[in-house]
Structure formats: C-alpha cells, structure tokens
Short mmCIF file of C-alpha atoms in Angstrom, two decimals:
data_model
loop_
_atom_site.label_atom_id
_atom_site.label_comp_id
_atom_site.label_asym_id
_atom_site.label_seq_id
_atom_site.Cartn_x
_atom_site.Cartn_y
_atom_site.Cartn_z
CA MET A 1 9.14 39.22 15.70
CA LYS A 2 10.02 35.86 14.32
CA ASN A 3 11.79 35.84 11.05
CA ASN A 4 10.15 34.58 7.89
CA THR A 5 11.64 31.09 8.00
CA GLN A 6 9.05 28.48 8.80
CA LYS A 7 9.00 26.37 11.85
CA THR A 8 8.71 23.05 10.13
CA SER A 9 10.24 20.79 12.68
CA PRO A 10 10.90 20.81 16.46
CA SER A 11 14.26 21.91 17.61
CA LEU A 12 17.00 19.43 18.54
CA ILE A 13 16.56 20.16 22.25
CA ALA A 14 12.83 19.57 22.03
CA ARG A 15 13.45 16.28 20.38
CA LEU A 16 15.94 15.18 22.99
CA LEU A 17 13.56 16.18 25.74
CA SER A 18 10.51 14.61 24.06
CA PRO A 19 10.82 11.16 25.75
CA ILE A 20 10.68 12.94 29.15
CA HIS A 21 7.54 14.83 28.10
CA GLN A 22 6.00 11.62 26.85
CA GLY A 23 6.78 9.97 30.20
CA GLN A 24 5.00 12.84 31.84
CA GLN A 25 2.04 12.51 29.49
CA LEU A 26 1.91 8.80 30.16
CA ILE A 27 1.44 9.41 33.84
CA ALA A 28 -0.96 12.30 33.26
CA SER A 29 -3.10 10.09 31.09
CA PHE A 30 -3.31 7.55 33.92
CA HIS A 31 -4.91 10.30 36.10
CA ASP A 32 -7.16 11.16 33.15
CA LEU A 33 -8.79 7.70 33.54
CA TRP A 34 -10.16 8.80 36.87
CA ARG A 35 -11.96 11.76 35.33
CA THR A 36 -14.58 9.32 34.04
CA PRO A 37 -14.29 6.57 36.65
CA MET A 38 -17.40 4.62 35.69
CA ALA A 39 -16.65 4.43 31.98
CA SER A 40 -13.02 3.57 32.62
CA LEU A 41 -14.00 0.93 35.18
CA MET A 42 -16.50 -0.63 32.80
CA THR A 43 -13.95 -0.83 29.99
CA ILE A 44 -11.29 -2.33 32.27
CA LEU A 45 -13.81 -4.88 33.62
CA VAL A 46 -14.92 -5.91 30.11
CA LEU A 47 -11.23 -6.25 29.06
CA GLY A 48 -10.36 -8.23 32.21
CA ILE A 49 -13.25 -10.69 31.94
CA SER A 50 -12.82 -11.12 28.21
CA LEU A 51 -9.11 -12.09 28.71
CA ALA A 52 -9.81 -14.14 31.82
CA LEU A 53 -12.05 -16.53 29.97
CA PRO A 54 -9.53 -17.84 27.40
CA ALA A 55 -6.81 -17.69 30.07
CA THR A 56 -8.80 -19.90 32.37
CA LEU A 57 -9.47 -22.38 29.52
CA HIS A 58 -5.80 -22.38 28.84
CA LEU A 59 -5.17 -23.20 32.45
CA PHE A 60 -7.68 -26.05 32.21
CA SER A 61 -6.09 -27.54 29.04
CA LYS A 62 -2.66 -27.19 30.47
CA ASN A 63 -3.66 -29.19 33.54
CA ALA A 64 -5.60 -31.68 31.56
CA GLU A 65 -2.48 -32.26 29.55
CA ARG A 66 -0.54 -33.01 32.72
CA VAL A 67 -3.21 -35.52 33.80
CA SER A 68 -3.30 -37.25 30.43
CA ALA A 69 0.46 -37.39 30.46
CA GLN A 70 0.20 -39.49 33.63
CA TRP A 71 -2.27 -41.86 31.91
CA GLN A 72 -0.13 -42.23 28.80
CA THR A 73 2.72 -43.80 30.75
CA ALA A 74 0.40 -46.75 31.29
CA ALA A 75 0.37 -47.50 27.58
CA GLU A 76 1.61 -51.03 27.09
CA ILE A 77 2.20 -53.07 23.96
CA SER A 78 1.11 -56.67 24.03
CA VAL A 79 3.27 -58.82 21.91
CA PHE A 80 2.03 -62.32 20.99
CA LEU A 81 4.77 -64.76 19.81
CA LYS A 82 4.33 -67.40 17.24
CA MET A 83 3.23 -70.81 18.64
CA SER A 84 6.40 -72.39 17.35
CA VAL A 85 8.69 -70.19 19.45
CA THR A 86 10.46 -72.04 22.19
CA GLU A 87 10.91 -70.55 25.58
CA ALA A 88 14.61 -70.14 25.12
CA SER A 89 14.31 -68.14 21.94
CA ALA A 90 11.47 -66.16 23.60
CA GLN A 91 13.85 -65.18 26.43
CA ASN A 92 16.41 -64.30 23.78
CA LEU A 93 13.83 -61.95 22.19
CA VAL A 94 13.06 -60.40 25.54
CA GLN A 95 16.77 -59.51 25.94
CA ARG A 96 16.81 -58.02 22.49
CA ILE A 97 13.73 -55.89 22.99
CA LYS A 98 15.00 -54.69 26.34
CA LEU A 99 17.97 -53.21 24.39
CA TYR A 100 15.66 -51.00 22.32
CA PRO A 101 16.22 -47.38 23.35
CA GLN A 102 12.42 -46.80 23.27
CA VAL A 103 11.72 -49.58 25.80
CA GLN A 104 11.52 -49.10 29.48
CA GLN A 105 10.46 -52.57 30.59
CA VAL A 106 9.51 -56.00 29.24
CA ARG A 107 7.42 -58.50 31.11
CA TYR A 108 7.54 -62.11 30.11
CA ILE A 109 4.34 -64.15 30.39
CA SER A 110 4.77 -67.79 29.53
CA ALA A 111 1.96 -69.70 27.84
CA ASP A 112 1.07 -71.49 31.06
CA ASP A 113 0.91 -68.31 33.08
CA ALA A 114 -1.28 -66.80 30.38
CA MET A 115 -3.57 -69.78 30.62
CA ASP A 116 -3.80 -69.57 34.42
CA GLN A 117 -4.69 -65.82 34.08
CA PHE A 118 -7.19 -66.54 31.41
CA LYS A 119 -8.85 -69.20 33.51
CA LYS A 120 -9.21 -66.83 36.41
CA LEU A 121 -10.41 -63.81 34.47
CA SER A 122 -12.56 -65.23 31.72
CA GLY A 123 -14.92 -67.30 33.81
CA PHE A 124 -14.61 -70.39 31.55
CA GLY A 125 -12.90 -72.06 34.49
CA ASN A 126 -12.65 -75.82 34.22
CA ALA A 127 -14.07 -75.85 30.72
CA LEU A 128 -10.61 -74.82 29.56
CA SER A 129 -9.07 -77.97 31.09
CA TYR A 130 -10.72 -79.99 28.47
CA LEU A 131 -8.40 -78.55 25.88
CA ASP A 132 -5.59 -80.93 24.88
CA THR A 133 -2.97 -78.29 24.29
CA ASN A 134 -2.56 -74.78 25.46
CA PRO A 135 -3.79 -72.58 22.65
CA LEU A 136 -2.21 -69.42 24.10
CA PRO A 137 1.06 -68.09 22.87
CA ILE A 138 3.89 -66.69 24.87
CA THR A 139 3.12 -63.06 25.54
CA LEU A 140 5.43 -60.13 26.19
CA LEU A 141 4.21 -56.89 27.82
CA VAL A 142 6.40 -54.07 26.59
CA THR A 143 6.30 -50.71 28.36
CA PRO A 144 7.73 -47.88 26.24
CA THR A 145 9.72 -45.08 27.91
CA GLN A 146 7.81 -41.92 28.67
CA ARG A 147 9.16 -40.20 25.62
CA HIS A 148 7.87 -43.00 23.38
CA SER A 149 4.51 -43.40 24.96
CA GLN A 150 2.72 -40.88 22.81
CA PRO A 151 0.36 -42.54 20.32
CA MET A 152 2.47 -41.94 17.27
CA ALA A 153 5.82 -42.99 18.79
CA ALA A 154 4.20 -46.08 20.45
CA LYS A 155 2.83 -47.06 17.09
CA ALA A 156 6.24 -46.79 15.49
CA LEU A 157 7.65 -48.97 18.28
CA LEU A 158 4.93 -51.51 17.74
CA GLU A 159 5.77 -51.76 14.04
CA LYS A 160 9.43 -52.27 14.91
CA ILE A 161 8.59 -55.11 17.26
CA GLN A 162 6.34 -56.65 14.79
CA GLY A 163 9.32 -56.80 12.50
CA GLU A 164 11.01 -59.39 14.76
CA ARG A 165 10.58 -62.86 13.26
CA GLU A 166 9.38 -64.54 16.53
CA VAL A 167 6.43 -62.23 16.73
CA GLU A 168 3.07 -63.30 15.41
CA GLN A 169 1.15 -60.12 16.39
CA GLY A 170 1.51 -57.04 18.49
CA LYS A 171 -1.29 -55.01 19.91
CA LEU A 172 -1.29 -51.52 21.20
CA ASP A 173 -4.51 -50.05 22.48
CA VAL A 174 -3.96 -46.65 21.05
CA GLU A 175 -7.48 -45.82 20.06
CA TRP A 176 -8.41 -44.24 23.33
CA LEU A 177 -5.01 -42.47 23.42
CA THR A 178 -5.58 -40.99 19.97
CA ARG A 179 -9.03 -39.98 20.98
CA LEU A 180 -7.80 -38.31 24.08
CA GLU A 181 -5.19 -36.50 22.11
CA ALA A 182 -7.81 -35.39 19.56
CA ILE A 183 -9.93 -34.06 22.39
CA MET A 184 -6.95 -32.13 23.75
CA VAL A 185 -6.30 -30.68 20.33
CA LEU A 186 -9.95 -29.75 20.10
CA ILE A 187 -9.86 -28.03 23.47
CA LYS A 188 -6.80 -26.09 22.40
CA ASP A 189 -8.45 -25.08 19.16
CA ILE A 190 -11.51 -23.93 21.05
CA VAL A 191 -9.26 -21.91 23.47
CA PHE A 192 -7.54 -20.33 20.47
CA ALA A 193 -10.78 -19.57 18.61
CA LEU A 194 -12.39 -18.13 21.76
CA ALA A 195 -9.30 -16.11 22.49
CA ALA A 196 -9.27 -14.74 18.94
CA LEU A 197 -12.95 -13.79 19.03
CA LEU A 198 -12.73 -12.21 22.48
CA SER A 199 -9.59 -10.29 21.46
CA PHE A 200 -11.46 -8.97 18.56
CA SER A 201 -14.23 -7.80 20.74
CA VAL A 202 -11.73 -6.27 23.16
CA VAL A 203 -10.27 -4.25 20.33
CA LEU A 204 -13.74 -3.09 19.33
CA ILE A 205 -14.65 -2.20 22.90
CA ILE A 206 -11.57 -0.18 23.48
CA GLY A 207 -11.80 1.40 20.06
CA ASN A 208 -15.32 2.45 20.91
CA THR A 209 -14.41 3.81 24.31
CA ILE A 210 -11.59 5.83 22.81
CA ARG A 211 -13.98 7.08 20.07
CA LEU A 212 -16.39 8.36 22.73
CA ALA A 213 -13.50 10.12 24.44
CA ILE A 214 -12.39 11.69 21.21
CA LEU A 215 -15.93 12.86 20.41
CA ASN A 216 -16.21 14.23 23.89
CA GLN A 217 -13.13 16.36 23.25
CA LYS A 218 -14.10 17.25 19.72
CA ASP A 219 -14.07 21.04 20.31
CA ALA A 220 -10.77 20.89 22.17
CA ILE A 221 -9.24 18.77 19.39
CA ALA A 222 -10.36 21.40 16.80
CA VAL A 223 -8.77 24.13 18.77
CA MET A 224 -5.56 22.12 19.13
CA LYS A 225 -5.43 21.57 15.37
CA LEU A 226 -6.06 25.26 14.79
CA VAL A 227 -3.03 26.31 16.94
CA GLY A 228 -0.83 23.92 14.99
CA ALA A 229 -1.01 20.54 16.74
CA THR A 230 -0.05 17.57 14.61
CA ASP A 231 -2.26 14.47 14.57
CA GLY A 232 0.55 12.68 16.42
CA PHE A 233 0.51 15.11 19.27
CA ILE A 234 -3.31 14.87 19.58
CA GLN A 235 -3.24 11.11 19.31
CA ARG A 236 -0.66 10.47 21.99
CA PRO A 237 -2.84 10.84 25.15
CA TYR A 238 -5.46 8.56 23.65
CA LEU A 239 -2.84 5.87 22.85
CA PHE A 240 -1.63 6.24 26.40
CA THR A 241 -5.19 5.74 27.66
CA GLY A 242 -5.42 2.56 25.51
CA PHE A 243 -2.10 1.43 27.04
CA TRP A 244 -3.47 1.87 30.60
CA TYR A 245 -6.70 0.09 29.76
CA GLY A 246 -4.52 -2.80 28.59
CA VAL A 247 -2.27 -2.80 31.69
CA LEU A 248 -5.25 -2.58 34.12
CA GLY A 249 -7.39 -5.07 32.15
CA GLY A 250 -4.46 -7.51 31.98
CA LEU A 251 -3.81 -7.28 35.68
CA LEU A 252 -7.52 -7.78 36.38
CA ALA A 253 -7.54 -10.89 34.10
CA SER A 254 -4.37 -12.25 35.85
CA ALA A 255 -6.02 -11.76 39.24
CA THR A 256 -9.22 -13.39 38.09
CA VAL A 257 -7.46 -16.44 36.67
CA SER A 258 -5.38 -16.83 39.79
CA VAL A 259 -8.40 -16.71 42.03
CA LEU A 260 -10.40 -19.11 39.75
CA GLY A 261 -7.47 -21.44 39.42
CA ARG A 262 -6.97 -21.68 43.21
CA TYR A 263 -10.76 -22.17 43.71
CA LEU A 264 -10.95 -24.98 41.16
CA GLY A 265 -7.64 -26.42 42.34
CA LEU A 266 -9.14 -27.08 45.80
CA ALA A 267 -12.14 -28.96 44.27
CA ILE A 268 -9.92 -30.88 41.85
CA SER A 269 -7.48 -32.04 44.47
CA SER A 270 -10.22 -33.42 46.67
CA LEU A 271 -11.61 -35.19 43.65
CA ALA A 272 -8.15 -36.59 42.77
CA GLU A 273 -7.82 -37.84 46.38
CA LEU A 274 -10.93 -39.97 45.88
CA TYR A 275 -9.10 -41.68 42.93
CA GLU A 276 -6.01 -42.04 45.16
CA ASN A 277 -4.21 -39.76 42.80
CA GLN A 278 -1.79 -37.10 43.88
CA PHE A 279 -2.69 -34.13 41.71
CA SER A 280 -2.43 -30.46 42.35
CA MET A 281 -3.73 -27.77 40.06
CA GLN A 282 -1.00 -25.72 38.50
CA GLY A 283 -1.63 -21.99 38.14
CA LEU A 284 -0.26 -19.62 35.49
CA ASN A 285 3.48 -19.25 35.73
CA LEU A 286 5.27 -15.94 35.50
CA GLN A 287 5.92 -16.28 31.80
CA GLU A 288 2.28 -16.96 31.05
CA LEU A 289 1.26 -14.05 33.18
CA GLY A 290 3.76 -11.93 31.23
CA VAL A 291 2.18 -13.09 27.94
CA LEU A 292 -1.34 -12.38 29.21
CA LEU A 293 -0.31 -8.89 30.16
CA SER A 294 1.50 -8.23 26.95
CA ILE A 295 -1.51 -9.38 24.92
CA ALA A 296 -3.72 -7.09 26.97
CA VAL A 297 -1.50 -4.07 26.42
CA PHE A 298 -1.22 -4.87 22.77
CA LEU A 299 -4.97 -5.14 22.33
CA GLY A 300 -5.39 -1.87 24.24
CA LEU A 301 -2.94 -0.09 22.03
CA LEU A 302 -4.35 -1.62 18.87
CA GLY A 303 -7.95 -0.62 19.78
CA SER A 304 -7.01 2.94 20.58
CA TYR A 305 -4.72 3.24 17.50
CA ILE A 306 -7.44 2.15 15.13
CA SER A 307 -9.94 4.49 16.69
CA VAL A 308 -7.49 7.40 16.88
CA ARG A 309 -6.41 6.98 13.25
CA LYS A 310 -9.99 7.08 12.07
CA HIS A 311 -11.54 9.82 14.28
CA ILE A 312 -8.88 12.42 14.84
CA ARG A 313 -8.27 12.94 11.18
CA SER A 314 -11.90 13.56 10.57
CA ILE A 315 -12.21 16.36 13.06
CA GLU A 316 -11.43 19.64 11.36
CA PRO A 317 -11.43 23.06 12.95
CA ASN A 318 -14.22 25.46 12.02
CA ALA A 319 -14.18 29.10 12.77
CA ASP A 320 -17.95 29.33 13.15
CA MET B 1 3.34 37.55 3.56
CA ILE B 2 -0.20 36.92 2.47
CA ASP B 3 -0.80 36.70 -1.27
CA PHE B 4 -4.10 35.95 -3.01
CA LYS B 5 -3.98 35.39 -6.80
CA ASN B 6 -7.29 34.99 -8.73
CA VAL B 7 -8.82 33.13 -5.87
CA ASN B 8 -12.31 31.67 -6.23
CA LYS B 9 -14.17 29.71 -3.64
CA THR B 10 -17.49 27.86 -4.45
CA TYR B 11 -19.07 25.83 -1.73
CA PRO B 12 -20.71 22.50 -2.53
CA GLY B 13 -24.19 23.44 -3.58
CA GLY B 14 -23.01 26.28 -5.76
CA PHE B 15 -22.67 29.21 -3.44
CA HIS B 16 -19.98 31.36 -4.87
CA ALA B 17 -18.42 32.81 -1.69
CA LEU B 18 -15.29 34.44 -3.16
CA LYS B 19 -14.94 35.76 -6.74
CA ASN B 20 -11.54 36.36 -8.26
CA ILE B 21 -9.89 37.79 -5.22
CA ASN B 22 -6.44 39.50 -5.70
CA PHE B 23 -4.47 41.15 -2.95
CA SER B 24 -1.20 41.15 -1.26
CA LEU B 25 -0.23 41.93 2.35
CA GLN B 26 3.39 42.63 3.15
CA ALA B 27 5.30 41.59 6.29
CA GLY B 28 4.73 44.04 9.03
CA GLU B 29 1.60 45.45 7.46
CA MET B 30 -1.73 45.94 9.36
CA ALA B 31 -5.04 45.92 7.53
CA PHE B 32 -8.72 45.68 8.11
CA LEU B 33 -11.06 43.37 6.15
CA THR B 34 -14.56 44.68 6.12
CA GLY B 35 -17.87 43.88 4.57
CA HIS B 36 -21.31 42.85 5.50
CA SER B 37 -22.12 39.50 7.02
CA GLY B 38 -21.97 36.96 4.27
CA ALA B 39 -19.67 39.04 2.14
CA GLY B 40 -16.91 36.35 2.33
CA LYS B 41 -14.73 37.62 5.27
CA SER B 42 -14.83 34.37 7.20
CA THR B 43 -14.23 32.35 3.99
CA LEU B 44 -11.19 34.42 3.18
CA LEU B 45 -9.73 33.85 6.69
CA LYS B 46 -10.50 30.09 6.42
CA LEU B 47 -8.46 29.91 3.19
CA ILE B 48 -5.46 31.45 4.94
CA THR B 49 -5.77 29.03 7.91
CA LEU B 50 -6.27 26.02 5.62
CA MET B 51 -9.68 25.29 7.01
CA GLU B 52 -10.95 25.43 3.42
CA LYS B 53 -9.28 25.06 0.06
CA PRO B 54 -9.82 27.50 -2.81
CA THR B 55 -11.73 26.14 -5.79
CA SER B 56 -9.30 27.91 -8.06
CA GLY B 57 -6.42 30.35 -7.73
CA GLN B 58 -3.44 30.58 -5.45
CA VAL B 59 -3.02 31.42 -1.80
CA ILE B 60 0.54 32.01 -0.71
CA ILE B 61 1.30 32.41 2.99
CA ASN B 62 4.85 33.06 4.16
CA ASN B 63 6.18 31.92 0.77
CA SER B 64 4.29 28.54 0.87
CA ASP B 65 1.76 27.84 -1.86
CA LEU B 66 -1.12 26.42 0.19
CA SER B 67 -2.34 24.21 -2.60
CA LYS B 68 0.88 22.33 -2.43
CA VAL B 69 0.75 21.78 1.34
CA SER B 70 0.20 18.10 2.30
CA TYR B 71 -2.10 17.11 5.16
CA SER B 72 0.85 16.40 7.48
CA GLN B 73 2.41 19.80 6.84
CA VAL B 74 -0.78 21.75 7.71
CA PRO B 75 0.00 22.04 11.46
CA TYR B 76 3.41 23.56 10.69
CA ILE B 77 1.86 26.17 8.45
CA ARG B 78 -0.70 27.01 11.07
CA ARG B 79 1.98 27.54 13.71
CA ASN B 80 3.01 30.63 11.70
CA ILE B 81 -0.50 32.11 12.07
CA GLY B 82 -1.95 33.45 15.30
CA MET B 83 -5.67 33.14 15.00
CA ILE B 84 -8.19 34.98 17.13
CA PHE B 85 -11.95 34.22 17.05
CA GLN B 86 -15.01 35.99 17.98
CA ASN B 87 -16.12 33.14 20.13
CA HIS B 88 -12.63 32.84 21.68
CA ASN B 89 -12.35 29.10 21.10
CA LEU B 90 -10.76 28.43 24.48
CA LEU B 91 -10.45 25.10 26.22
CA MET B 92 -13.01 25.45 28.99
CA ASP B 93 -11.67 22.71 31.17
CA ARG B 94 -8.10 24.16 31.27
CA THR B 95 -6.77 27.08 33.13
CA VAL B 96 -5.84 30.36 31.46
CA PHE B 97 -2.15 29.34 31.74
CA ASP B 98 -2.73 25.98 30.08
CA ASN B 99 -4.73 27.63 27.30
CA VAL B 100 -2.06 30.14 26.47
CA ALA B 101 0.66 27.45 26.88
CA LEU B 102 -0.96 25.14 24.37
CA PRO B 103 0.91 26.33 21.17
CA LEU B 104 4.18 26.10 23.09
CA VAL B 105 3.45 22.60 24.46
CA ILE B 106 2.60 21.55 20.88
CA GLU B 107 5.95 22.77 19.70
CA GLY B 108 7.70 20.86 22.47
CA LEU B 109 9.27 23.67 24.50
CA THR B 110 10.61 22.95 27.97
CA PRO B 111 8.39 23.73 30.94
CA ARG B 112 10.66 26.55 32.00
CA GLN B 113 10.59 28.25 28.60
CA ILE B 114 6.80 27.74 28.49
CA ARG B 115 6.29 29.44 31.79
CA LYS B 116 8.44 32.43 30.85
CA ARG B 117 6.71 33.00 27.58
CA VAL B 118 3.20 32.42 28.81
CA GLU B 119 3.76 34.94 31.70
CA ALA B 120 5.10 37.48 29.16
CA ALA B 121 2.13 37.01 26.86
CA LEU B 122 -0.44 37.29 29.59
CA ASP B 123 1.45 40.32 30.99
CA LYS B 124 1.14 41.93 27.51
CA VAL B 125 -2.65 41.59 27.51
CA GLY B 126 -2.93 42.61 31.15
CA LEU B 127 -4.09 39.30 32.60
CA SER B 128 -1.09 38.26 34.73
CA SER B 129 -3.33 37.98 37.82
CA LYS B 130 -5.71 35.50 36.11
CA LEU B 131 -3.12 32.80 35.51
CA LYS B 132 -4.88 30.07 37.40
CA CYS B 133 -8.44 31.02 36.55
CA TYR B 134 -10.64 28.97 34.27
CA PRO B 135 -12.16 30.71 31.16
CA TYR B 136 -15.64 30.59 32.52
CA MET B 137 -14.60 32.80 35.47
CA LEU B 138 -13.62 35.59 33.14
CA SER B 139 -15.62 38.33 31.40
CA GLY B 140 -16.05 38.33 27.61
CA GLY B 141 -13.28 40.94 27.16
CA GLU B 142 -10.89 39.04 29.36
CA GLN B 143 -11.63 35.78 27.46
CA GLN B 144 -10.90 37.60 24.21
CA ARG B 145 -7.57 38.74 25.63
CA VAL B 146 -6.68 35.14 26.63
CA GLY B 147 -7.36 34.22 23.03
CA ILE B 148 -4.98 36.99 21.92
CA ALA B 149 -2.32 35.89 24.32
CA ARG B 150 -2.58 32.33 22.95
CA ALA B 151 -2.31 33.68 19.41
CA ILE B 152 0.88 35.66 20.02
CA VAL B 153 2.65 33.40 22.60
CA ASN B 154 4.61 31.58 19.94
CA LYS B 155 5.44 34.79 18.18
CA PRO B 156 3.96 34.08 14.77
CA PRO B 157 4.74 36.40 11.85
CA ILE B 158 1.01 36.65 11.03
CA ILE B 159 -2.05 37.42 13.26
CA LEU B 160 -5.55 37.03 11.92
CA ALA B 161 -8.51 38.18 13.90
CA ASP B 162 -12.12 37.36 13.11
CA GLU B 163 -14.46 40.00 14.67
CA PRO B 164 -12.21 40.34 17.71
CA THR B 165 -14.39 43.23 19.01
CA GLY B 166 -17.73 41.59 18.09
CA ASN B 167 -19.27 41.47 21.60
CA LEU B 168 -17.30 44.21 23.28
CA ASP B 169 -18.14 47.84 24.18
CA PRO B 170 -16.33 50.65 22.33
CA LYS B 171 -13.79 51.29 25.09
CA LEU B 172 -12.81 47.63 25.30
CA SER B 173 -12.71 47.40 21.50
CA LEU B 174 -10.32 50.24 21.32
CA ASP B 175 -8.14 48.54 23.95
CA ILE B 176 -8.06 45.37 21.88
CA ILE B 177 -7.24 47.21 18.66
CA GLN B 178 -4.43 49.02 20.40
CA LEU B 179 -2.98 45.65 21.39
CA PHE B 180 -2.89 44.69 17.76
CA GLU B 181 -1.20 47.98 16.96
CA ASP B 182 1.50 47.13 19.51
CA PHE B 183 2.09 43.76 17.86
CA ASN B 184 2.18 45.42 14.47
CA ALA B 185 4.73 47.88 15.81
CA VAL B 186 7.18 44.95 16.40
CA GLY B 187 6.74 43.81 12.85
CA VAL B 188 3.90 41.30 12.91
CA CYS B 189 1.51 41.24 9.90
CA VAL B 190 -1.97 41.80 11.23
CA LEU B 191 -5.30 41.25 9.34
CA ILE B 192 -8.46 41.98 11.23
CA ALA B 193 -11.88 41.08 9.90
CA THR B 194 -14.63 43.29 11.29
CA HIS B 195 -17.87 45.01 10.41
CA ASP B 196 -17.31 47.64 13.06
CA LEU B 197 -16.89 50.47 10.55
CA GLY B 198 -16.93 53.19 13.27
CA LEU B 199 -13.85 51.71 14.79
CA ILE B 200 -11.92 51.65 11.50
CA ALA B 201 -12.93 55.24 10.57
CA ARG B 202 -10.88 56.44 13.48
CA MET B 203 -7.72 54.73 12.23
CA LYS B 204 -5.71 55.14 9.17
CA TYR B 205 -5.01 51.58 8.19
CA ARG B 206 -5.39 49.89 4.94
CA ASN B 207 -8.93 48.65 4.44
CA LEU B 208 -9.91 45.66 2.23
CA THR B 209 -13.60 45.67 1.46
CA LEU B 210 -15.60 42.65 0.36
CA THR B 211 -19.13 42.85 -1.13
CA GLN B 212 -20.93 39.68 -2.11
CA GLY B 213 -17.62 37.79 -2.54
CA LYS B 214 -15.90 40.50 -4.61
CA MET B 215 -13.18 42.74 -3.31
CA ILE B 216 -14.38 46.17 -4.30
CA THR B 217 -11.25 47.86 -2.87
CA ASP B 218 -8.00 46.53 -1.64
CA GLY B 219 -7.37 49.80 0.32
CA LEU B 220 -4.15 50.73 -1.51
CA ALA B 221 -5.74 53.49 -3.62
CA VAL B 222 -7.50 54.95 -0.50
CA THR B 223 -4.22 55.08 1.40
CA GLU B 224 -2.56 56.90 -1.40
CA ALA B 225 -5.35 59.39 -1.62
CA ASN B 226 -5.07 60.09 2.07
CA GLU B 227 -1.40 60.78 1.86
#
C-alpha cells in the first residue's frame, strides 16, 4: 500500500535516466515508421521533393553568380580626356590613375590610335581623311580590380576619375551589369519565396500525417491519459516521428539535388566548351547540405509539434 | 480518501445526472456503488477520475480538491487511482506485459523495476503464463484480469471498478471480487460500481445506492444495523 502522499513528480533517478529512455524511444519511433510503410514513404517523398526544388534553384543561382562574376571582371571604364590635354600630361594622368588602389590596369590610346581604330571599325574609311584635324580625344581604358568591378563600386571609381581636371568625360557601361545584378536578386527572391511557400506546405503535410497517426491511436491515447500519462509523454513519440520524417526527407532532398546537379553539370560544361569557357558546375558543399538537413529536421519537428499540441489535448478519455 | 460534498452534475442539454451527492470513503475502505442503469454510477466515477467536472459542489480525492486541479496536474492525480472498466480498455496492439507496464513506463521506472512489478501484478491475478500474449488471444475474464493488473501495478491508494463483473459468469465474478478483497486487505480503498445485486448480497460491505441521480443510502446506516 502506498502512503497518502501524492506522486506529483518523477523521482530523481527516473529524471536522470530519462535521456536514456528518450534515446530508446527515438530509435523505437524510427521502427514505427515501417508500421505504415506507404504513408511514411509518401510523406518522406513529398518532403524530399518539396525541399529539393528550392535547393536546386539555389544551386542554379549560386552557379549563375559565379558565371556573372567572370563577366564582371571585363567591366572597363572608358575615359575621354579634354582636347586641350597634351600627350605628356595625359601620360602623367595615366601614372596617377594607376596609383588608385581600385585600379588594376590602365591602357593608353592616343588620339591617332583611336582614329585608326575608328576608321577600321566604323566603315567610314577614307571619308574620315577629309577631316582637317583629328576630332578624337585621347582615351584611357581603365580596368578596375575585381573587388571594385561591381556596378556600385565601379560607378564610384568613375566619379573619382571624372574629378581629375584632364578628364572631359568618363563612361562606364553599367546598365547591363545592373540589369544582370537585378536579375540575380530577382532569382534569389524567387528562390526564397518558393522555399518559404514549400516549407509552409511541408509543415502542413507533416502536421496532417501526424494528425492521422494521432487519430489512428485515439483509443490508445485515451487509455494512456486514463492511467496518468502526461501530454508530454504522449507527444514524444509523435515528435520523434516528425524528427525522422525531417531527417529522411532532408537526406532524400540532398540526394536529389546532388543527382540533378551532376546531371545538369554535364550539360552545362559541354555548353561552356562551345563558348571556349572553362566552367564546371559546383554542387552543394557540406555546409549547405548541413543547412538543408537542419531545415528539414526543423520543419519536421515544427509540423509534428503543431499537430500534437492541437490534437492530443482534445482527446479525452471516456469510460463508455 | 474520497469525499463528495453537495455534488451536482448537469449535462449540457439539462439532464440532471447527480443531485446533491454527499458521502465519504475512508482510506482502506471497500464499498459497492449500486443502482439501475442511468442512475448516475458512471457519472460519479467520471467525477472521481476527472473525466467530468461537477456542476457544483466539491470532490476531494486524496486531499486534493479536484476543482482546483489544473489541466497539467490531472495525470498526476489519476496515477493515484487504479481504474478498471467493463470493456477492459486494453491496448490491442500491445502484449499483456506492455499493457500492464504502461503506468510504470509513464512514471519513468527503469526496465528492471518495471519487469519485477509487472510480473508480480500478473502473478497476483494469475496470468503469469500469458505475459507475451496479445489481449485478443485471451478470454473476457482474462482480459478483465489484465485490466486489474494494470490498475494495481503502480500500487495506487484508490481502486475504482466500473461493472468489473459485467460480462462474467458467477464463478468468475466471485474470483474477481475476491481479488479486490485481497487488495483491500492490504489497505487499498476500493469502490466497485455494479448492478449485480446478487453478488453484493453475499458480502457484508458498505453499499452506496443511487436512484435517478440521488443517493438514497450511503450504506453507513445499514452497516450499523447489521452489527
């Protein structure tokens, strides 16, 4: 016979041992998944595919960024000097600009060279020889360092160069660079929005799967409550199930992205070869795979937690 | 141990299931709760196990006023009450061992302690050999005894039984009642709801009788008269 004091909390020993019990339950709940193989498989597939989609888009935008980084190094600033500037002071300016920390290289094009080039490229040919004087100014082609080749930094550099007194006008063709950057931002936004939407649906799907599992066990849950089980005790196996859905769905998504990435990589490198460009597709690195897996586990836990909170409390034992 | 003070229970819809119930059961007491179907026996048991709340009045179990028990405290109150049902309420997909072990698993005992106490409880109800069976392999009487083993395995100070002999023949019924007598002998407070008046007539235990939600006798006067 137990004395009249109430058992309001587990003993110290039970508390110390509870992590071990929970570890055992975690493994047991993994086996529970195979009690309903089809339902579990479906949930894991949905989770895997839902996460693989934004992950693949991320892979795409990451690689596109690398490609556009290659293009951006080609950005050049054309600097047109005032007509009055002599060759000597122009050379002086070249030396000064070369000292800018943002500048990688400066090419000097004399007025005559510019004229020759213009004759060749413009197609006016001999018509230009009727001109009395050379109307073209001395031109400098300034290549910024890689760090300063982004549109905003390049623009700042342009303004600095325009501040030099010998300079009439500087020109940076940043329009297409800004457009490209805007497109990259757009793609990233799309990836993010898509990921958010799909994550939401993953939470709903897991929540619903767990809800069905709970309703399936409704009688058992009522009995457990009747013999004194706390909600926490009843919830735990369902949270573990959500955890496993997350782990398996995350692994599936990782595998899918890896396979897709390799498949697309082959096609892209053969395309790059046609452009005489050495480019190899980069897959997800370990850190990104870790993030993907963590997100999957988090979504699995979140979905099951929401479901468990809502449904387990509503089940009440009934003696009838 | 069990105290009812001016307890009323009205179900939504206006059915007045219990009317001003007053009684008190001491620790170590054994009593029967009788009355026709619909007299309020089940409602009374539900109030004790916190499945229902009284509309008015006080129910005090083991010194806890149930109206002051929060949702999160309910499980801990229930652990002090071994409940036995007419329909057994066993988990059909778990073995007899797992069913009986459930209250101990919930309390977080070690596997070794659990094994020891489950075996002792099953031995007490005479089902040691059915440890690994599933409930559907057992007869009605055996299932009932599994339910009893589960109710006593964590040694609660109170045992409630709702029609524990409902579907059993007289011989088996007597066996079951004798089990309850054994528990009572070691100091457990036992309350058995039944309409099997023939069974009660053979025993001299306190008898609480309900008729249409009213307690027409709390058995105390009768016991005194017998003595």
